[in-house]
């Protein structure tokens, strides 16, 4: 009874971890850029959900899609900064640049919204549904469901659409993709935009179940890295699986260990997976340098 | 006398056999050419011999000892040196420094630089000594790959498509260099796609298909076999 | 060796040496000129190392508001001894190593006469010995860990009760009301945030209580939890499984909000649920948890007689200025400045080093009554300069969106709903 | 070769000697803030140089140097705490403890490449933090440990002592960097960093090579954490293992010039005072300005400041 509740809970939380991580995965997969500002973009997503809810009463589950174009724009702009840097240098330079952007975003949010903690309390926030004997709040349920749907749609987008295939081709081999007529710069920019949109959507999904303040991004970033690596850095399916594993591990760890130590389970599991699969669960073999 | 004997070696990747009960031997001072269609297990063969992949079964005898448990760098120090199909130069170092790397393991820096220079001259890289390695054209990179391997004082050299992706006139010097190395007494396993080069160089030719040895013998004999023509030369040579 | 290849590593190193020498030579004058020494000052400067960025920024902002309001009021009346007060804030990001540098800057470069604040216990633990070394009075208004005033530092003063005192009113209530009503051993669960504050309340307050009264109370689940988790449901499910009669939380704000919401979600209830001040006494917890903490108790430092006219007036002033009702942080900060201002009255010299000593003596002598109670710094039970006069905690309860004081009886605004 | 390394050593010692005289010229008691900033610069040079040995020379980008620094810091805090040693005497154990941890880290993380390596070091640093937080009876957990800065025999634990100690520690780090930079092993480290397969195909023992970079790197990072903890006088897991301490040496090294020997020094000397200046002038907005500074810097100087040396060559 307790066990099943824990696992179900873990799976639902895991879906949200997955969504937080997918954006990071796709940007890394295509450009080998570790986007250090990812957590702060999630934070922006949460703030935009909050402000639209406070001012206009729009539910975060709706507003997250309305603001998506803005996030795409933001992502494209960030990419514009990174694009002129020669590929060989990009790995390290982009680390520092996105870190700088992270500072800028967090501090700007503080100057605009103050450092106060904000939450979005939906009218049905206290309604509860029973799934196999496990009580789940409506917001948690809806957030997890939307996360799952979004991830599946994104997965389909990558495999079924023309742009998606171009993105994957670029991820596998930039040079060959260019030779095949893919506009690599465009695709990279679109990918960065998509990654940022996914982070913004994750913010929308988180807003009703978490709290937001300007530096909240750092709460997610390590977990998001863990999910991305567990799944294999480049694979969307991997990110989903990594998220679910993390969610369940955390739930069980939190119940059977002391809660404050639950992350030990997470990281030991993480290192264990890497020990046996040095490129993550769904990662391919390493690409030659 | 056989310098290297591969006995009954098998290697699987996720259920698919890359090498199946393979037997091969190379005589000292000879060139063994290995050909086969894509996915025949040629690169896996090199990986297995040099220690980049562990064998699932079988033995690799080198100079009378089983080496199949040793890590790559130890095998390299015993004289089993390979090149890579896609050249992996050490970017950020000059051509000379690239060649110095293996020499430095055994010699002081002054001596290493002297030796590296003479190897570079010999390998036709004398004009590019102080260029950054990553700025070389493909042909130069292939030469550098060869030069670096040669600098590691090999007893047996495993070349993974040293002529892949090169134009006709760029192949000639490489063929000449390999032949010179053989004349110096080096044993060579040459994995190559370019038929002409293999036939010109190899003393013995082995044909792999689906990880199995399809044929083995003098190049001119092997090339006549129907099975070989069907499996490998089918489209290209018909 | 007669030749060095021009791009070899050594040559590059030589070039690096040359280039970095130039760069560093260019920078060094800037570093040396870096700290600006303040000119002779006509004001009393008060230095506040606060978290203005990072996870604690919300609290840094609260104290900044409180200090500013008190200082503005005092300056409007002409300041102290004809001198105005001036606040100098330095951002510590709640990181002790940064706080140490901040304090050195405030004391030696900004020439502050006193230090105030710090917010986090860890910061205060690092700042206190430094303030002592620099002979600068340091008035703590929030960091609650007991150890800070137990190191015999005569320059370190603390206005508010320590962590060990937070739960006193709750303990009293548990024995006199809860146990009396049930008359048989009571099952309890205790969850506390894993940081210096939580550990302090657990170590000096709750745990000793349950140990002492183990005949009447059985402490089942008792765990530290991590502050920034997304999902507390596994933990709460574990508590629910043990079905305790009494649940006690020691929480900050954000974790308190999530615990409240998620306890509702998993259907965790008990006869009595109580926090121990901090997060659970803040108005935010009610609103931001969507009222999930309705009925929760909270045992924390007593912040004055909220029914008194003085308190009500102050509350009105605050709301008029900042647009929200004040909580424990706001009142602590505000009163701390008032206490400093009172002590500064005895400062006559013009030399800042002597001013600090006079202020220290002044603080030691201060006896005053503020809107939240009497203030007097005393040495007792191993504490130094700890305000004991209002060594008192009160139990509040969230009823209809307001935290009413319900226990002890003599300060209660209304009866507890229990 | 010998002559040039000799000359560098003399220059380094001369620099250290001159800088050591600073407390004699400027009274540390009157300007402790200045010496604090200089102390921070020294520690930053130490930490960033330590990172550079592993990340710059050997190409193994670590996100977990906070782990080594944190372990070093706890060595300095706990030895006096449990054994009543002088914290100053336990300082060398900061490096040793970090080095012992490094053996473990190498065993686990050196199987991994590139970003997988980087993020696994991040995970290992988190594990170290969680162990420190969880092992309350030994480490005091999240409550933290107070470190008594007892005087070191004849000296007082004042700004001058911290300044000079950190200066010489930074000097040792530079010595290590220059020694490695001029030795044969830098070639091997570079080769392994560029392509481990190719290096081992030539007979280079990649694992040992990486370990030979990790051990001194961890030792120096541990010393940095130790001296910093001693200076703060208080240690808690959150600040000791904070991710920003892992990130800081990366910023300094990359801005200074990754892969160069002295990049971290230049990065630290420029950025640490800049950061401190912004923080003291703009208590709320300083991170915004710092962020803009980083973005602009890296956008227009991709190779870092000393990276220009290389670009000129190409």
PDB file of C-alpha atoms in Angstrom, chain A residues 64-200:
ATOM      1  CA  UNK A  64       2.262  28.454 -20.770  1.00  0.00           C
ATOM      2  CA  UNK A  65       1.301  27.915 -24.379  1.00  0.00           C
ATOM      3  CA  UNK A  66       0.519  31.573 -24.943  1.00  0.00           C
ATOM      4  CA  UNK A  67       3.983  32.632 -23.809  1.00  0.00           C
ATOM      5  CA  UNK A  68       5.783  29.859 -25.676  1.00  0.00           C
ATOM      6  CA  UNK A  69       6.591  32.085 -28.699  1.00  0.00           C
ATOM      7  CA  UNK A  70       8.311  34.561 -26.389  1.00  0.00           C
ATOM      8  CA  UNK A  71      10.490  31.803 -25.039  1.00  0.00           C
ATOM      9  CA  UNK A  72      11.308  30.721 -28.555  1.00  0.00           C
ATOM     10  CA  UNK A  73      12.404  34.258 -29.256  1.00  0.00           C
ATOM     11  CA  UNK A  74      14.509  34.322 -26.104  1.00  0.00           C
ATOM     12  CA  UNK A  75      16.172  31.057 -27.080  1.00  0.00           C
ATOM     13  CA  UNK A  76      16.918  32.301 -30.585  1.00  0.00           C
ATOM     14  CA  UNK A  77      18.411  35.471 -29.143  1.00  0.00           C
ATOM     15  CA  UNK A  78      20.665  33.518 -26.793  1.00  0.00           C
ATOM     16  CA  UNK A  79      21.749  31.433 -29.736  1.00  0.00           C
ATOM     17  CA  UNK A  80      22.626  34.575 -31.658  1.00  0.00           C
ATOM     18  CA  UNK A  81      25.187  35.341 -28.962  1.00  0.00           C
ATOM     19  CA  UNK A  82      26.690  31.865 -29.168  1.00  0.00           C
ATOM     20  CA  UNK A  83      26.649  31.379 -32.912  1.00  0.00           C
ATOM     21  CA  UNK A  84      29.717  33.419 -33.925  1.00  0.00           C
ATOM     22  CA  UNK A  85      31.966  31.475 -31.588  1.00  0.00           C
ATOM     23  CA  UNK A  86      34.032  28.910 -33.497  1.00  0.00           C
ATOM     24  CA  UNK A  87      32.858  25.357 -32.850  1.00  0.00           C
ATOM     25  CA  UNK A  88      36.078  24.243 -31.256  1.00  0.00           C
ATOM     26  CA  UNK A  89      35.815  26.886 -28.574  1.00  0.00           C
ATOM     27  CA  UNK A  90      32.087  26.748 -28.162  1.00  0.00           C
ATOM     28  CA  UNK A  91      31.925  24.004 -25.577  1.00  0.00           C
ATOM     29  CA  UNK A  92      33.690  26.002 -22.869  1.00  0.00           C
ATOM     30  CA  UNK A  93      32.786  29.531 -23.951  1.00  0.00           C
ATOM     31  CA  UNK A  94      29.101  28.711 -24.081  1.00  0.00           C
ATOM     32  CA  UNK A  95      29.322  27.339 -20.565  1.00  0.00           C
ATOM     33  CA  UNK A  96      30.493  30.701 -19.280  1.00  0.00           C
ATOM     34  CA  UNK A  97      28.131  32.705 -21.465  1.00  0.00           C
ATOM     35  CA  UNK A  98      25.050  30.768 -20.419  1.00  0.00           C
ATOM     36  CA  UNK A  99      26.212  31.071 -16.839  1.00  0.00           C
ATOM     37  CA  UNK A 100      26.426  34.833 -17.306  1.00  0.00           C
ATOM     38  CA  UNK A 101      22.940  34.781 -18.805  1.00  0.00           C
ATOM     39  CA  UNK A 102      21.760  32.841 -15.783  1.00  0.00           C
ATOM     40  CA  UNK A 103      23.032  35.597 -13.473  1.00  0.00           C
ATOM     41  CA  UNK A 104      21.395  38.232 -15.665  1.00  0.00           C
ATOM     42  CA  UNK A 105      18.029  36.463 -15.752  1.00  0.00           C
ATOM     43  CA  UNK A 106      17.908  35.747 -12.019  1.00  0.00           C
ATOM     44  CA  UNK A 107      18.910  39.256 -11.003  1.00  0.00           C
ATOM     45  CA  UNK A 108      16.561  40.879 -13.499  1.00  0.00           C
ATOM     46  CA  UNK A 109      13.724  38.779 -12.128  1.00  0.00           C
ATOM     47  CA  UNK A 110      14.623  39.980  -8.656  1.00  0.00           C
ATOM     48  CA  UNK A 111      14.645  43.609  -9.700  1.00  0.00           C
ATOM     49  CA  UNK A 112      11.306  43.229 -11.474  1.00  0.00           C
ATOM     50  CA  UNK A 113       9.379  40.872  -9.200  1.00  0.00           C
ATOM     51  CA  UNK A 114      11.293  41.392  -5.900  1.00  0.00           C
ATOM     52  CA  UNK A 115      12.777  38.440  -4.068  1.00  0.00           C
ATOM     53  CA  UNK A 116       9.476  37.400  -2.467  1.00  0.00           C
ATOM     54  CA  UNK A 117       8.262  33.850  -2.829  1.00  0.00           C
ATOM     55  CA  UNK A 118       5.236  33.510  -5.076  1.00  0.00           C
ATOM     56  CA  UNK A 119       2.814  30.695  -5.615  1.00  0.00           C
ATOM     57  CA  UNK A 120      -0.081  30.061  -7.940  1.00  0.00           C
ATOM     58  CA  UNK A 121      -3.102  28.761  -6.074  1.00  0.00           C
ATOM     59  CA  UNK A 122      -5.637  27.382  -8.499  1.00  0.00           C
ATOM     60  CA  UNK A 123      -9.317  27.200  -7.504  1.00  0.00           C
ATOM     61  CA  UNK A 124      -9.126  23.410  -7.558  1.00  0.00           C
ATOM     62  CA  UNK A 125      -5.722  23.248  -5.898  1.00  0.00           C
ATOM     63  CA  UNK A 126      -7.061  21.291  -2.939  1.00  0.00           C
ATOM     64  CA  UNK A 127      -9.149  18.821  -4.910  1.00  0.00           C
ATOM     65  CA  UNK A 128      -7.811  15.321  -4.705  1.00  0.00           C
ATOM     66  CA  UNK A 129      -8.275  12.252  -6.851  1.00  0.00           C
ATOM     67  CA  UNK A 130      -7.680   8.665  -5.847  1.00  0.00           C
ATOM     68  CA  UNK A 131      -5.577   6.528  -8.173  1.00  0.00           C
ATOM     69  CA  UNK A 132      -5.145   2.919  -7.058  1.00  0.00           C
ATOM     70  CA  UNK A 133      -5.368   4.001  -3.463  1.00  0.00           C
ATOM     71  CA  UNK A 134      -2.969   6.877  -3.945  1.00  0.00           C
ATOM     72  CA  UNK A 135      -4.263  10.381  -3.368  1.00  0.00           C
ATOM     73  CA  UNK A 136      -3.060  12.914  -5.880  1.00  0.00           C
ATOM     74  CA  UNK A 137      -3.913  16.593  -6.027  1.00  0.00           C
ATOM     75  CA  UNK A 138      -5.471  17.909  -9.235  1.00  0.00           C
ATOM     76  CA  UNK A 139      -2.575  20.267 -10.011  1.00  0.00           C
ATOM     77  CA  UNK A 140       0.029  17.532  -9.554  1.00  0.00           C
ATOM     78  CA  UNK A 141      -2.016  15.235 -11.758  1.00  0.00           C
ATOM     79  CA  UNK A 142      -2.581  17.784 -14.510  1.00  0.00           C
ATOM     80  CA  UNK A 143       1.042  18.945 -14.452  1.00  0.00           C
ATOM     81  CA  UNK A 144       2.341  15.423 -14.791  1.00  0.00           C
ATOM     82  CA  UNK A 145      -0.121  14.582 -17.531  1.00  0.00           C
ATOM     83  CA  UNK A 146       0.780  17.682 -19.523  1.00  0.00           C
ATOM     84  CA  UNK A 147       4.464  16.882 -19.087  1.00  0.00           C
ATOM     85  CA  UNK A 148       3.947  13.409 -20.474  1.00  0.00           C
ATOM     86  CA  UNK A 149       1.938  14.644 -23.437  1.00  0.00           C
ATOM     87  CA  UNK A 150       4.439  17.376 -24.229  1.00  0.00           C
ATOM     88  CA  UNK A 151       7.362  15.002 -24.141  1.00  0.00           C
ATOM     89  CA  UNK A 152       5.620  12.494 -26.370  1.00  0.00           C
ATOM     90  CA  UNK A 153       4.644  15.218 -28.825  1.00  0.00           C
ATOM     91  CA  UNK A 154       8.185  16.485 -28.905  1.00  0.00           C
ATOM     92  CA  UNK A 155       9.445  12.976 -29.510  1.00  0.00           C
ATOM     93  CA  UNK A 156       7.015  12.629 -32.417  1.00  0.00           C
ATOM     94  CA  UNK A 157       8.019  16.041 -33.717  1.00  0.00           C
ATOM     95  CA  UNK A 158      11.624  14.902 -33.879  1.00  0.00           C
ATOM     96  CA  UNK A 159      10.895  11.665 -35.659  1.00  0.00           C
ATOM     97  CA  UNK A 160       7.977  12.620 -37.904  1.00  0.00           C
ATOM     98  CA  UNK A 161       8.436  16.133 -39.163  1.00  0.00           C
ATOM     99  CA  UNK A 162      10.879  17.494 -41.661  1.00  0.00           C
ATOM    100  CA  UNK A 163      12.387  19.969 -39.210  1.00  0.00           C
ATOM    101  CA  UNK A 164      12.597  17.290 -36.554  1.00  0.00           C
ATOM    102  CA  UNK A 165      14.544  15.039 -38.866  1.00  0.00           C
ATOM    103  CA  UNK A 166      16.833  17.906 -39.793  1.00  0.00           C
ATOM    104  CA  UNK A 167      17.440  18.491 -36.091  1.00  0.00           C
ATOM    105  CA  UNK A 168      18.351  14.865 -35.576  1.00  0.00           C
ATOM    106  CA  UNK A 169      20.610  14.847 -38.614  1.00  0.00           C
ATOM    107  CA  UNK A 170      22.410  17.898 -37.256  1.00  0.00           C
ATOM    108  CA  UNK A 171      22.769  16.200 -33.908  1.00  0.00           C
ATOM    109  CA  UNK A 172      24.390  13.155 -35.452  1.00  0.00           C
ATOM    110  CA  UNK A 173      26.795  14.959 -37.750  1.00  0.00           C
ATOM    111  CA  UNK A 174      26.860  18.668 -38.456  1.00  0.00           C
ATOM    112  CA  UNK A 175      29.071  18.444 -41.503  1.00  0.00           C
ATOM    113  CA  UNK A 176      27.115  15.730 -43.241  1.00  0.00           C
ATOM    114  CA  UNK A 177      23.844  17.469 -42.415  1.00  0.00           C
ATOM    115  CA  UNK A 178      25.164  20.611 -44.031  1.00  0.00           C
ATOM    116  CA  UNK A 179      26.187  18.616 -47.077  1.00  0.00           C
ATOM    117  CA  UNK A 180      22.677  17.200 -47.289  1.00  0.00           C
ATOM    118  CA  UNK A 181      21.345  20.723 -47.571  1.00  0.00           C
ATOM    119  CA  UNK A 182      20.355  21.355 -43.963  1.00  0.00           C
ATOM    120  CA  UNK A 183      20.802  24.959 -42.937  1.00  0.00           C
ATOM    121  CA  UNK A 184      22.756  24.113 -39.833  1.00  0.00           C
ATOM    122  CA  UNK A 185      22.674  27.569 -38.335  1.00  0.00           C
ATOM    123  CA  UNK A 186      18.917  27.832 -38.728  1.00  0.00           C
ATOM    124  CA  UNK A 187      18.371  24.395 -37.307  1.00  0.00           C
ATOM    125  CA  UNK A 188      20.682  25.067 -34.377  1.00  0.00           C
ATOM    126  CA  UNK A 189      18.866  28.270 -33.652  1.00  0.00           C
ATOM    127  CA  UNK A 190      15.499  26.564 -33.864  1.00  0.00           C
ATOM    128  CA  UNK A 191      16.736  23.820 -31.587  1.00  0.00           C
ATOM    129  CA  UNK A 192      17.962  26.272 -29.018  1.00  0.00           C
ATOM    130  CA  UNK A 193      14.612  28.006 -29.262  1.00  0.00           C
ATOM    131  CA  UNK A 194      12.819  24.693 -28.803  1.00  0.00           C
ATOM    132  CA  UNK A 195      14.970  23.814 -25.804  1.00  0.00           C
ATOM    133  CA  UNK A 196      14.174  27.141 -24.190  1.00  0.00           C
ATOM    134  CA  UNK A 197      10.456  26.751 -24.970  1.00  0.00           C
ATOM    135  CA  UNK A 198      10.516  23.364 -23.258  1.00  0.00           C
ATOM    136  CA  UNK A 199      12.158  24.961 -20.219  1.00  0.00           C
ATOM    137  CA  UNK A 200       9.476  27.653 -20.225  1.00  0.00           C
TER     138      UNK A 200
END
